[in-house]
Amino acid sequence: MDIFPPMLCIKFLDALPDAVIAINPDHRIIVWNSTMERITGIPREQALGKGNRFYSMTVFGEPRLMLVDLVLDPGLEKEYQGSYRKYGMNYYGDGTVTVKSNKNEVFYWAQASPVFDQDENLAAVIEIMRVKSSDSLRESEYNLRRITDNMSDLVSELDCHGNVIFASPSHYKVLGYTEERMMTIKLSDFVHPEDIPSVISALKKSLQTGKAGISHHRCRHNDGHYVWIETVGNPILQDGKIRGILLSSRDITVRKQLEQELRYLSIHDSLTSLYNRTYFEEEMRRLNSGRCDPVGMMVFDLDGLKLVNDTLGHEAGDRLLINFAGILSKCFRSGDVVSRVGGDEFAVLLPQTNQKALDRIAARLNIMIGEYNQSNPELPLSVSLGIAVKKDRRSSLRDIYKEADNRMYRSKLRRSSSAHSAVVNTLLKALQARDYMTEGHGERMKNLVALLGRELKLSDSTLTNLELLAQFHDIGKVGIPDRILFKRESLTEEEYREMQRHSEIGQRIALASSELSSLADLILKHHEWWDGRGYPFGLAGEQIPLECRIISLVDAYDTMTHDRPYSKAVSPQEALEEIARCSGTQFDPNITALFLKLLGYSG
């Protein structure tokens, strides 16, 4: 190979501000540009053709490996004195050299790359070194310091023994430690005891493998609280060996809190704060292994919840769910899995719990529910329960759950009538408390409908229904908000539609009670008008059940003649005049005529 490249190539290389050297496969110099002359003080003519690492003697003052040598023989990497990085066949490094012409030490970045001929054979290796003056170096150091002083991330350097040899000022902002304190601090002083093993493991792995590692851990703030930190560690290579590790960390406390909140939300019921079905299923799979046998299973269903929701509203139903969840939370151990697994269904997994223990818990729970009902008669709890036990590995918790669930439903069927009656009685009490069955309203209506019914020669069974209807026709108003029921001004269209719902709500309540189920259809239709302008169906004339036509008239009369929270009473004569006026529109004209006659209205 020709030692001297063409003149044009020489001029081109001399024009570069970077130092350029190239050697052939025999390690002899074939390129030495003017910047190399300035740095080393060696003219090009003396350098070209020299071997035996002459180039490193002139640059470093001693025979040592340069990046060009690593390109020719990567096996020499372990002997290289300095830091380097390798990408493909190229090597990159940095360091300092002393310029012979002015004795100034300069910082340099270097890149060495192979050069191939037209046959793809290695022809040479070229190394380019970009040098910076001491002033430029100081400016770079100043800029770097300014960055580290103001960055929010934490930057630190550890030696191979884990000692801190550099810490950015941001440690004080995030952890409350000065740079000086960080230099003396030990890992055990500020890493959470539970996280120390994983941090040490990550550091060791990074130092041993030379690869970057990442860890999440808690660091103790100088004032005592803990901060979640994410740390990325990159090994520092020097002279082909790992000399330490560079750590880049950031505060991830907010992220961890969000992760914990999301995890909490993912496994808890948002209404009751008990575990949800997802977590219940997870724990059922975990406990199925047999290590915690016997495992008890208790399944609960809140009786009458749909009826409460339909009549008193979902807020009342939600209160029942929350109150029952509170009782369950007090009744079980911290290690038991207390869950809401459906709308009105709850389930509890009890590790290492046998049948006798479950029976004791069930008895205690019944006592607690009884005490709650005594304190909350306006909205009592009625609960159906099913129990089963996984005794050993031969049985599956999935099957045990089904067994407990079936037992719960059998219990619910046995007590459904009494449970619904209890809910209906509660609703009646609520209705009385809201002034709809006070001041003798029910008794007066019963007397009037009986009088009218006898005049109409109704059967005894129809008279009985009429008397019951007189008492319960407005039971659905228990589900209407007070702001509408007791409003003194005229109702808005939306409020009027809400008020009309009371007949439908009343029907649902009646259907839930064996004692009232025969009245359900009558309660639904007791606001229909003779001319078809009533609700909910717009029935007209004799399409409206007779009992409803009677109740509609009697209820209107009694309401007008007695004070209500939203209206003052009128005289019986005025009330009868209004009823006479509405004959044939709101009221059945035949029944109206008889009613007016019975009460002595002459017109």
CSV table of C-alpha atoms in Angstrom, one decimal, residues 56-498:
chain,number,residue,atom,x,y,z
A,56,SER,CA,0.5,6.5,21.3
A,57,MET,CA,4.0,7.5,22.5
A,58,THR,CA,3.6,10.9,20.8
A,59,VAL,CA,0.1,11.4,22.2
A,60,PHE,CA,0.3,10.0,25.7
A,61,GLY,CA,4.0,9.9,26.3
A,62,GLU,CA,4.0,6.2,26.7
A,63,PRO,CA,3.2,3.1,24.6
A,64,ARG,CA,-0.4,2.3,25.3
A,65,LEU,CA,-3.5,1.2,23.3
A,66,MET,CA,-5.5,3.6,21.3
A,67,LEU,CA,-9.0,3.1,19.9
A,68,VAL,CA,-7.4,2.2,16.5
A,69,ASP,CA,-5.8,-0.8,18.1
A,70,LEU,CA,-9.1,-2.0,19.4
A,71,VAL,CA,-10.6,-1.9,16.0
A,72,LEU,CA,-7.8,-4.1,14.7
A,73,ASP,CA,-7.9,-6.4,17.6
A,74,PRO,CA,-11.1,-6.3,19.8
A,75,GLY,CA,-9.4,-8.9,22.1
A,76,LEU,CA,-7.3,-6.1,23.5
A,77,GLU,CA,-10.3,-4.3,25.1
A,78,LYS,CA,-9.5,-5.5,28.6
A,79,GLU,CA,-6.0,-3.9,28.4
A,80,TYR,CA,-7.4,-0.6,27.2
A,81,GLN,CA,-6.7,2.2,29.7
A,82,GLY,CA,-9.7,4.6,29.6
A,83,SER,CA,-13.4,4.5,29.0
A,84,TYR,CA,-14.9,3.5,25.7
A,85,ARG,CA,-18.1,2.5,24.0
A,86,LYS,CA,-18.5,0.2,21.1
A,87,TYR,CA,-21.3,0.4,18.4
A,88,GLY,CA,-21.0,-2.1,15.7
A,89,MET,CA,-17.3,-2.0,14.5
A,90,ASN,CA,-16.8,1.6,15.7
A,91,TYR,CA,-15.2,2.6,19.0
A,92,TYR,CA,-15.8,5.8,20.9
A,93,GLY,CA,-13.9,7.2,23.9
A,94,ASP,CA,-12.7,10.3,25.6
A,95,GLY,CA,-9.9,11.5,27.8
A,96,THR,CA,-7.2,14.2,28.2
A,97,VAL,CA,-3.9,14.8,26.5
A,98,THR,CA,-1.2,17.5,26.9
A,99,VAL,CA,-0.5,19.6,23.9
A,100,LYS,CA,3.3,19.6,23.3
A,101,SER,CA,3.3,23.1,21.8
A,102,ASN,CA,1.9,24.9,24.8
A,103,LYS,CA,1.9,22.3,27.5
A,104,ASN,CA,-1.9,22.7,28.0
A,105,GLU,CA,-4.0,19.7,29.0
A,106,VAL,CA,-7.0,19.4,26.7
A,107,PHE,CA,-10.0,17.2,26.8
A,108,TYR,CA,-10.8,15.0,23.7
A,109,TRP,CA,-13.5,12.9,22.2
A,110,ALA,CA,-12.3,10.1,19.9
A,111,GLN,CA,-13.9,7.8,17.3
A,112,ALA,CA,-12.1,4.9,15.6
A,113,SER,CA,-13.6,3.2,12.5
A,114,PRO,CA,-12.3,0.6,10.0
A,115,VAL,CA,-11.8,1.5,6.3
A,116,PHE,CA,-12.3,-1.2,3.7
A,117,ASP,CA,-11.0,-1.4,0.1
A,118,GLN,CA,-13.1,-2.2,-3.0
A,119,ASP,CA,-12.8,-5.9,-2.2
A,120,GLU,CA,-14.2,-5.4,1.3
A,121,ASN,CA,-10.8,-6.2,2.8
A,122,LEU,CA,-9.6,-4.1,5.8
A,123,ALA,CA,-7.3,-1.4,4.4
A,124,ALA,CA,-6.8,0.8,7.4
A,125,VAL,CA,-8.2,2.1,10.6
A,126,ILE,CA,-8.8,5.8,11.1
A,127,GLU,CA,-9.1,7.6,14.5
A,128,ILE,CA,-10.5,11.1,14.8
A,129,MET,CA,-9.9,13.1,18.0
A,130,ARG,CA,-11.8,16.3,18.7
A,131,VAL,CA,-10.0,18.4,21.3
A,132,LYS,CA,-11.3,21.1,23.6
A,133,SER,CA,-9.1,23.8,25.2
A,134,SER,CA,-9.0,24.2,28.9
A,135,ASP,CA,-11.2,27.3,28.7
A,136,SER,CA,-13.7,25.3,26.7
A,137,LEU,CA,-13.4,22.4,29.1
A,138,ARG,CA,-14.0,24.8,32.1
A,139,GLU,CA,-17.0,26.2,30.3
A,140,SER,CA,-18.4,22.7,29.6
A,141,GLU,CA,-17.8,21.8,33.3
A,142,TYR,CA,-19.6,25.0,34.3
A,143,ASN,CA,-22.5,24.2,32.0
A,144,LEU,CA,-22.7,20.6,33.2
A,145,ARG,CA,-22.6,21.8,36.8
A,146,ARG,CA,-25.4,24.3,36.1
A,147,ILE,CA,-27.5,21.5,34.7
A,148,THR,CA,-26.9,19.2,37.6
A,149,ASP,CA,-27.5,22.1,40.1
A,150,ASN,CA,-31.0,22.8,38.6
A,151,MET,CA,-32.2,19.4,37.4
A,152,SER,CA,-35.0,17.7,39.3
A,153,ASP,CA,-33.6,14.3,38.7
A,154,LEU,CA,-31.0,12.9,41.2
A,155,VAL,CA,-27.6,12.1,39.8
A,156,SER,CA,-25.0,10.2,41.8
A,157,GLU,CA,-21.9,8.1,41.3
A,158,LEU,CA,-20.9,5.1,43.4
A,159,ASP,CA,-17.6,3.3,43.5
A,160,CYS,CA,-17.4,-0.5,43.4
A,161,HIS,CA,-17.8,-0.6,47.2
A,162,GLY,CA,-21.1,1.3,47.1
A,163,ASN,CA,-19.6,4.5,48.4
A,164,VAL,CA,-21.1,7.8,47.1
A,165,ILE,CA,-18.4,9.8,45.4
A,166,PHE,CA,-20.7,12.4,43.7
A,167,ALA,CA,-24.2,13.6,44.4
A,168,SER,CA,-26.1,16.3,42.6
A,169,PRO,CA,-27.6,19.2,44.6
A,170,SER,CA,-31.1,17.9,43.7
A,171,HIS,CA,-30.7,15.4,46.5
A,172,TYR,CA,-31.4,18.2,48.9
A,173,LYS,CA,-34.5,19.3,47.1
A,174,VAL,CA,-36.0,15.8,46.9
A,175,LEU,CA,-34.5,14.0,50.0
A,176,GLY,CA,-33.3,16.8,52.2
A,177,TYR,CA,-29.7,15.7,52.2
A,178,THR,CA,-26.8,18.0,51.3
A,179,GLU,CA,-24.1,16.9,48.9
A,180,GLU,CA,-21.6,16.6,51.8
A,181,ARG,CA,-24.1,14.4,53.8
A,182,MET,CA,-24.7,12.2,50.7
A,183,MET,CA,-20.9,11.5,50.5
A,184,THR,CA,-21.0,9.9,54.0
A,185,ILE,CA,-24.4,8.3,54.0
A,186,LYS,CA,-24.8,4.5,53.9
A,187,LEU,CA,-27.4,2.6,52.0
A,188,SER,CA,-29.0,1.3,55.2
A,189,ASP,CA,-29.3,4.9,56.5
A,190,PHE,CA,-31.8,6.0,53.9
A,191,VAL,CA,-33.2,3.1,51.9
A,192,HIS,CA,-36.3,1.5,53.4
A,193,PRO,CA,-35.4,-1.7,55.3
A,194,GLU,CA,-37.8,-3.7,53.2
A,195,ASP,CA,-36.2,-2.5,49.9
A,196,ILE,CA,-32.5,-2.8,50.8
A,197,PRO,CA,-32.2,-6.5,49.5
A,198,SER,CA,-33.7,-5.6,46.1
A,199,VAL,CA,-31.5,-2.4,45.8
A,200,ILE,CA,-28.3,-4.3,46.7
A,201,SER,CA,-29.3,-7.1,44.3
A,202,ALA,CA,-29.8,-4.6,41.4
A,203,LEU,CA,-26.5,-2.8,42.1
A,204,LYS,CA,-24.6,-6.1,42.3
A,205,LYS,CA,-26.1,-7.4,39.1
A,206,SER,CA,-25.3,-4.2,37.2
A,207,LEU,CA,-21.7,-4.2,38.5
A,208,GLN,CA,-21.2,-7.8,37.6
A,209,THR,CA,-22.8,-7.8,34.2
A,210,GLY,CA,-21.8,-4.3,33.1
A,211,LYS,CA,-25.4,-3.7,32.0
A,212,ALA,CA,-27.8,-1.0,33.0
A,213,GLY,CA,-30.3,-1.9,35.8
A,214,ILE,CA,-33.5,-0.3,37.2
A,215,SER,CA,-35.0,-0.4,40.6
A,216,HIS,CA,-38.0,1.1,42.5
A,217,HIS,CA,-37.5,1.7,46.2
A,218,ARG,CA,-38.3,4.0,49.1
A,219,CYS,CA,-35.7,6.5,50.4
A,220,ARG,CA,-36.0,8.1,53.8
A,221,HIS,CA,-36.2,11.8,53.6
A,222,ASN,CA,-34.1,13.8,56.1
A,223,ASP,CA,-37.3,14.7,58.0
A,224,GLY,CA,-38.3,11.1,58.4
A,225,HIS,CA,-40.9,10.4,55.8
A,226,TYR,CA,-40.3,8.1,52.8
A,227,VAL,CA,-40.1,9.0,49.1
A,228,TRP,CA,-40.5,6.6,46.3
A,229,ILE,CA,-37.6,6.7,43.9
A,230,GLU,CA,-37.0,5.1,40.5
A,231,THR,CA,-33.2,4.6,39.8
A,232,VAL,CA,-31.5,3.6,36.6
A,233,GLY,CA,-27.9,2.4,37.1
A,234,ASN,CA,-25.3,2.4,34.4
A,235,PRO,CA,-21.8,0.9,35.0
A,236,ILE,CA,-18.8,3.1,34.5
A,237,LEU,CA,-16.0,1.5,32.4
A,238,GLN,CA,-12.4,2.6,32.8
A,239,ASP,CA,-9.3,0.8,31.5
A,240,GLY,CA,-11.6,-1.9,30.3
A,241,LYS,CA,-12.9,-2.5,33.8
A,242,ILE,CA,-16.0,-1.5,35.7
A,243,ARG,CA,-14.9,1.3,38.1
A,244,GLY,CA,-18.3,2.2,39.6
A,245,ILE,CA,-21.9,3.0,38.7
A,246,LEU,CA,-23.7,6.1,37.6
A,247,LEU,CA,-27.2,6.5,39.1
A,248,SER,CA,-30.0,8.6,37.7
A,249,SER,CA,-33.0,8.7,39.9
A,250,ARG,CA,-36.3,10.5,40.1
A,251,ASP,CA,-39.1,11.0,42.6
A,252,ILE,CA,-42.0,8.7,41.6
A,253,THR,CA,-44.0,9.1,44.8
A,254,VAL,CA,-47.1,10.6,43.1
A,255,ARG,CA,-46.9,7.9,40.5
A,256,LYS,CA,-46.7,5.2,43.2
A,257,GLN,CA,-49.7,6.8,45.0
A,258,LEU,CA,-51.7,6.7,41.8
A,259,GLU,CA,-50.7,3.1,41.2
A,260,GLN,CA,-51.8,2.2,44.7
A,261,GLU,CA,-55.0,4.1,44.3
A,262,LEU,CA,-55.7,2.3,41.0
A,263,ARG,CA,-54.9,-1.0,42.6
A,264,TYR,CA,-57.2,-0.2,45.5
A,265,LEU,CA,-60.0,0.8,43.1
A,266,SER,CA,-59.5,-2.3,41.0
A,267,ILE,CA,-60.0,-4.7,44.0
A,268,HIS,CA,-62.6,-2.7,46.1
A,269,ASP,CA,-66.2,-2.0,45.8
A,270,SER,CA,-66.7,1.7,45.3
A,271,LEU,CA,-69.8,2.0,47.4
A,272,THR,CA,-69.0,-0.2,50.5
A,273,SER,CA,-65.2,-0.2,50.3
A,274,LEU,CA,-65.3,-3.9,50.8
A,275,TYR,CA,-63.3,-6.1,48.4
A,276,ASN,CA,-65.0,-6.6,45.1
A,277,ARG,CA,-65.8,-9.8,43.1
A,278,THR,CA,-62.5,-9.5,41.2
A,279,TYR,CA,-60.4,-9.8,44.4
A,280,PHE,CA,-62.8,-12.4,45.8
A,281,GLU,CA,-62.1,-14.6,42.8
A,282,GLU,CA,-58.3,-14.0,43.1
A,283,GLU,CA,-58.4,-15.0,46.7
A,284,MET,CA,-60.6,-18.0,46.0
A,285,ARG,CA,-58.0,-19.3,43.5
A,286,ARG,CA,-55.2,-18.6,46.0
A,287,LEU,CA,-56.9,-20.3,48.9
A,288,ASN,CA,-57.9,-23.3,46.8
A,289,SER,CA,-54.4,-24.8,47.2
A,290,GLY,CA,-55.3,-26.4,50.5
A,291,ARG,CA,-52.6,-24.7,52.6
A,292,CYS,CA,-55.2,-22.8,54.6
A,293,ASP,CA,-57.8,-25.6,55.0
A,294,PRO,CA,-60.4,-25.7,56.4
A,295,VAL,CA,-61.7,-22.6,54.5
A,296,GLY,CA,-65.1,-21.3,55.5
A,297,MET,CA,-67.5,-19.7,53.1
A,298,MET,CA,-70.4,-17.4,54.0
A,299,VAL,CA,-72.8,-15.9,51.4
A,300,PHE,CA,-75.3,-13.2,52.3
A,301,ASP,CA,-78.2,-11.6,50.4
A,302,LEU,CA,-79.8,-8.4,51.5
A,303,ASP,CA,-83.6,-9.1,51.4
A,304,GLY,CA,-85.9,-6.6,49.8
A,305,LEU,CA,-83.2,-4.4,48.4
A,306,LYS,CA,-85.0,-4.0,45.1
A,307,LEU,CA,-88.2,-3.0,46.8
A,308,VAL,CA,-86.4,-0.4,48.9
A,309,ASN,CA,-84.7,0.9,45.7
A,310,ASP,CA,-88.0,1.1,43.9
A,311,THR,CA,-89.9,2.7,46.7
A,312,LEU,CA,-87.5,4.8,48.8
A,313,GLY,CA,-85.0,5.3,46.1
A,314,HIS,CA,-81.4,4.1,45.5
A,315,GLU,CA,-80.0,6.4,48.1
A,316,ALA,CA,-81.9,4.5,50.8
A,317,GLY,CA,-80.8,1.2,49.2
A,318,ASP,CA,-77.2,2.4,49.2
A,319,ARG,CA,-77.5,3.2,52.9
A,320,LEU,CA,-78.7,-0.3,53.6
A,321,LEU,CA,-75.7,-1.8,51.7
A,322,ILE,CA,-73.2,0.5,53.4
A,323,ASN,CA,-74.6,-0.2,56.9
A,324,PHE,CA,-74.5,-3.9,56.3
A,325,ALA,CA,-71.0,-3.7,55.0
A,326,GLY,CA,-70.1,-1.8,58.2
A,327,ILE,CA,-71.5,-4.7,60.3
A,328,LEU,CA,-69.6,-7.3,58.3
A,329,SER,CA,-66.3,-5.3,58.7
A,330,LYS,CA,-66.7,-5.4,62.5
A,331,CYS,CA,-67.7,-9.1,62.6
A,332,PHE,CA,-64.7,-10.7,60.8
A,333,ARG,CA,-61.0,-10.9,61.2
A,334,SER,CA,-58.5,-8.8,59.2
A,335,GLY,CA,-57.3,-11.9,57.3
A,336,ASP,CA,-60.8,-12.8,56.2
A,337,VAL,CA,-61.9,-11.8,52.6
A,338,VAL,CA,-65.1,-9.8,53.1
A,339,SER,CA,-66.5,-8.9,49.6
A,340,ARG,CA,-69.5,-7.5,47.9
A,341,VAL,CA,-69.8,-9.9,44.9
A,342,GLY,CA,-73.1,-8.6,43.4
A,343,GLY,CA,-75.8,-5.9,43.7
A,344,ASP,CA,-77.3,-7.3,46.9
A,345,GLU,CA,-74.9,-10.2,47.5
A,346,PHE,CA,-71.9,-10.4,49.8
A,347,ALA,CA,-69.5,-13.3,50.4
A,348,VAL,CA,-66.7,-13.9,53.0
A,349,LEU,CA,-63.8,-16.3,52.7
A,350,LEU,CA,-62.4,-17.4,56.1
A,351,PRO,CA,-59.1,-19.3,56.0
A,352,GLN,CA,-58.5,-21.9,58.7
A,353,THR,CA,-62.1,-21.8,59.9
A,354,ASN,CA,-64.3,-24.9,60.6
A,355,GLN,CA,-68.1,-25.3,60.8
A,356,LYS,CA,-68.3,-24.6,64.5
A,357,ALA,CA,-66.5,-21.4,64.1
A,358,LEU,CA,-68.8,-20.4,61.3
A,359,ASP,CA,-71.8,-21.1,63.4
A,360,ARG,CA,-70.5,-18.9,66.2
A,361,ILE,CA,-69.8,-16.1,63.7
A,362,ALA,CA,-73.3,-16.4,62.2
A,363,ALA,CA,-74.9,-16.2,65.7
A,364,ARG,CA,-72.8,-13.1,66.5
A,365,LEU,CA,-73.8,-11.6,63.2
A,366,ASN,CA,-77.5,-12.1,64.0
A,367,ILE,CA,-77.0,-10.3,67.3
A,368,MET,CA,-75.3,-7.4,65.6
A,369,ILE,CA,-78.1,-7.1,63.0
A,370,GLY,CA,-80.7,-7.2,65.7
A,371,GLU,CA,-78.9,-4.4,67.6
A,372,TYR,CA,-78.7,-2.4,64.4
A,373,ASN,CA,-82.5,-2.9,63.7
A,374,GLN,CA,-83.4,-1.7,67.2
A,375,SER,CA,-81.4,1.5,66.6
A,376,ASN,CA,-82.6,1.9,63.0
A,377,PRO,CA,-86.3,0.9,62.9
A,378,GLU,CA,-86.9,3.2,59.9
A,379,LEU,CA,-84.7,1.1,57.6
A,380,PRO,CA,-84.0,-2.3,59.2
A,381,LEU,CA,-81.8,-5.0,57.7
A,382,SER,CA,-83.1,-8.4,56.7
A,383,VAL,CA,-80.4,-10.8,55.5
A,384,SER,CA,-80.4,-14.4,54.1
A,385,LEU,CA,-77.3,-16.5,54.8
A,386,GLY,CA,-75.7,-19.6,53.4
A,387,ILE,CA,-72.7,-21.4,54.9
A,388,ALA,CA,-70.3,-24.1,53.6
A,389,VAL,CA,-66.8,-25.4,54.5
A,390,LYS,CA,-63.9,-26.6,52.3
A,391,LYS,CA,-62.5,-29.3,54.6
A,392,ASP,CA,-59.5,-30.6,52.6
A,393,ARG,CA,-57.8,-30.6,49.2
A,394,ARG,CA,-60.4,-33.0,47.7
A,395,SER,CA,-63.0,-30.3,47.6
A,396,SER,CA,-62.9,-27.1,45.4
A,397,LEU,CA,-63.7,-23.6,46.7
A,398,ARG,CA,-65.6,-23.0,43.6
A,399,ASP,CA,-68.0,-25.9,44.5
A,400,ILE,CA,-68.1,-24.7,48.1
A,401,TYR,CA,-69.1,-21.3,46.9
A,402,LYS,CA,-72.0,-22.8,44.9
A,403,GLU,CA,-73.0,-24.9,47.9
A,404,ALA,CA,-73.1,-21.8,50.2
A,405,ASP,CA,-74.9,-19.8,47.5
A,406,ASN,CA,-77.6,-22.5,47.1
A,407,ARG,CA,-78.1,-22.7,50.9
A,408,MET,CA,-78.5,-18.9,51.0
A,409,TYR,CA,-81.2,-19.0,48.3
A,410,ARG,CA,-83.1,-21.8,50.0
A,411,SER,CA,-83.0,-19.7,53.2
A,412,LYS,CA,-84.2,-16.7,51.2
A,413,LEU,CA,-87.2,-18.7,49.8
A,414,ARG,CA,-88.2,-19.9,53.2
A,415,ARG,CA,-88.3,-16.5,54.7
A,416,SER,CA,-89.1,-14.4,51.6
A,417,SER,CA,-92.7,-13.7,52.7
A,418,SER,CA,-91.8,-12.5,56.2
A,419,ALA,CA,-88.9,-10.6,54.9
A,420,HIS,CA,-91.0,-8.7,52.4
A,421,SER,CA,-93.7,-8.1,55.0
A,422,ALA,CA,-91.1,-6.6,57.2
A,423,VAL,CA,-90.0,-4.3,54.5
A,424,VAL,CA,-93.6,-3.3,53.7
A,425,ASN,CA,-94.3,-2.6,57.4
A,426,THR,CA,-91.2,-0.4,57.4
A,427,LEU,CA,-92.6,1.5,54.4
A,428,LEU,CA,-95.9,1.9,56.2
A,429,LYS,CA,-94.2,3.3,59.2
A,430,ALA,CA,-92.3,5.7,57.0
A,431,LEU,CA,-95.5,6.8,55.3
A,432,GLN,CA,-97.1,7.4,58.7
A,433,ALA,CA,-94.1,9.4,59.8
A,434,ARG,CA,-94.5,11.6,56.7
A,435,ASP,CA,-98.1,12.6,57.6
A,436,TYR,CA,-100.0,10.6,55.1
A,437,MET,CA,-101.9,8.4,57.5
A,438,THR,CA,-102.2,10.7,60.5
A,439,GLU,CA,-105.1,12.6,61.9
A,440,GLY,CA,-107.5,9.7,61.2
A,441,HIS,CA,-107.2,10.0,57.4
A,442,GLY,CA,-107.3,6.2,57.0
A,443,GLU,CA,-110.1,5.6,59.4
A,444,ARG,CA,-112.3,8.4,57.9
A,445,MET,CA,-111.7,7.0,54.4
A,446,LYS,CA,-112.6,3.5,55.6
A,447,ASN,CA,-115.9,4.7,57.1
A,448,LEU,CA,-116.8,6.7,54.0
A,449,VAL,CA,-116.0,3.9,51.5
A,450,ALA,CA,-117.9,1.4,53.7
A,451,LEU,CA,-120.9,3.7,53.7
A,452,LEU,CA,-120.8,4.2,50.0
A,453,GLY,CA,-120.1,0.5,49.3
A,454,ARG,CA,-123.1,-0.6,51.3
A,455,GLU,CA,-125.3,1.8,49.4
A,456,LEU,CA,-123.9,0.3,46.2
A,457,LYS,CA,-124.7,-3.2,47.6
A,458,LEU,CA,-121.1,-4.4,47.1
A,459,SER,CA,-120.0,-7.9,48.3
A,460,ASP,CA,-118.2,-8.4,51.5
A,461,SER,CA,-115.0,-9.2,49.7
A,462,THR,CA,-115.2,-6.0,47.7
A,463,LEU,CA,-115.9,-4.0,50.8
A,464,THR,CA,-112.9,-5.6,52.5
A,465,ASN,CA,-110.7,-4.6,49.5
A,466,LEU,CA,-112.1,-1.1,49.6
A,467,GLU,CA,-111.3,-0.7,53.3
A,468,LEU,CA,-107.7,-1.9,52.7
A,469,LEU,CA,-107.4,0.3,49.7
A,470,ALA,CA,-108.5,3.3,51.7
A,471,GLN,CA,-105.6,2.6,54.0
A,472,PHE,CA,-102.9,1.7,51.5
A,473,HIS,CA,-103.8,3.5,48.2
A,474,ASP,CA,-101.1,6.1,48.7
A,475,ILE,CA,-98.3,3.8,50.1
A,476,GLY,CA,-96.3,4.6,47.0
A,477,LYS,CA,-95.8,8.2,48.2
A,478,VAL,CA,-93.2,6.8,50.5
A,479,GLY,CA,-90.9,6.8,47.5
A,480,ILE,CA,-91.5,10.5,46.5
A,481,PRO,CA,-89.1,13.2,47.8
A,482,ASP,CA,-90.4,15.5,50.5
A,483,ARG,CA,-89.5,18.5,48.4
A,484,ILE,CA,-92.2,17.5,46.0
A,485,LEU,CA,-94.8,16.0,48.5
A,486,PHE,CA,-94.8,19.1,50.7
A,487,LYS,CA,-94.2,21.8,48.1
A,488,ARG,CA,-96.7,24.7,48.6
A,489,GLU,CA,-96.3,26.1,45.1
A,490,SER,CA,-97.6,24.5,41.9
A,491,LEU,CA,-95.5,21.5,40.8
A,492,THR,CA,-93.4,21.8,37.7
A,493,GLU,CA,-94.0,19.4,34.8
A,494,GLU,CA,-91.1,17.3,35.9
A,495,GLU,CA,-92.2,17.3,39.5
A,496,TYR,CA,-95.7,16.3,38.5
A,497,ARG,CA,-94.4,13.4,36.5
A,498,GLU,CA,-92.3,12.3,39.6
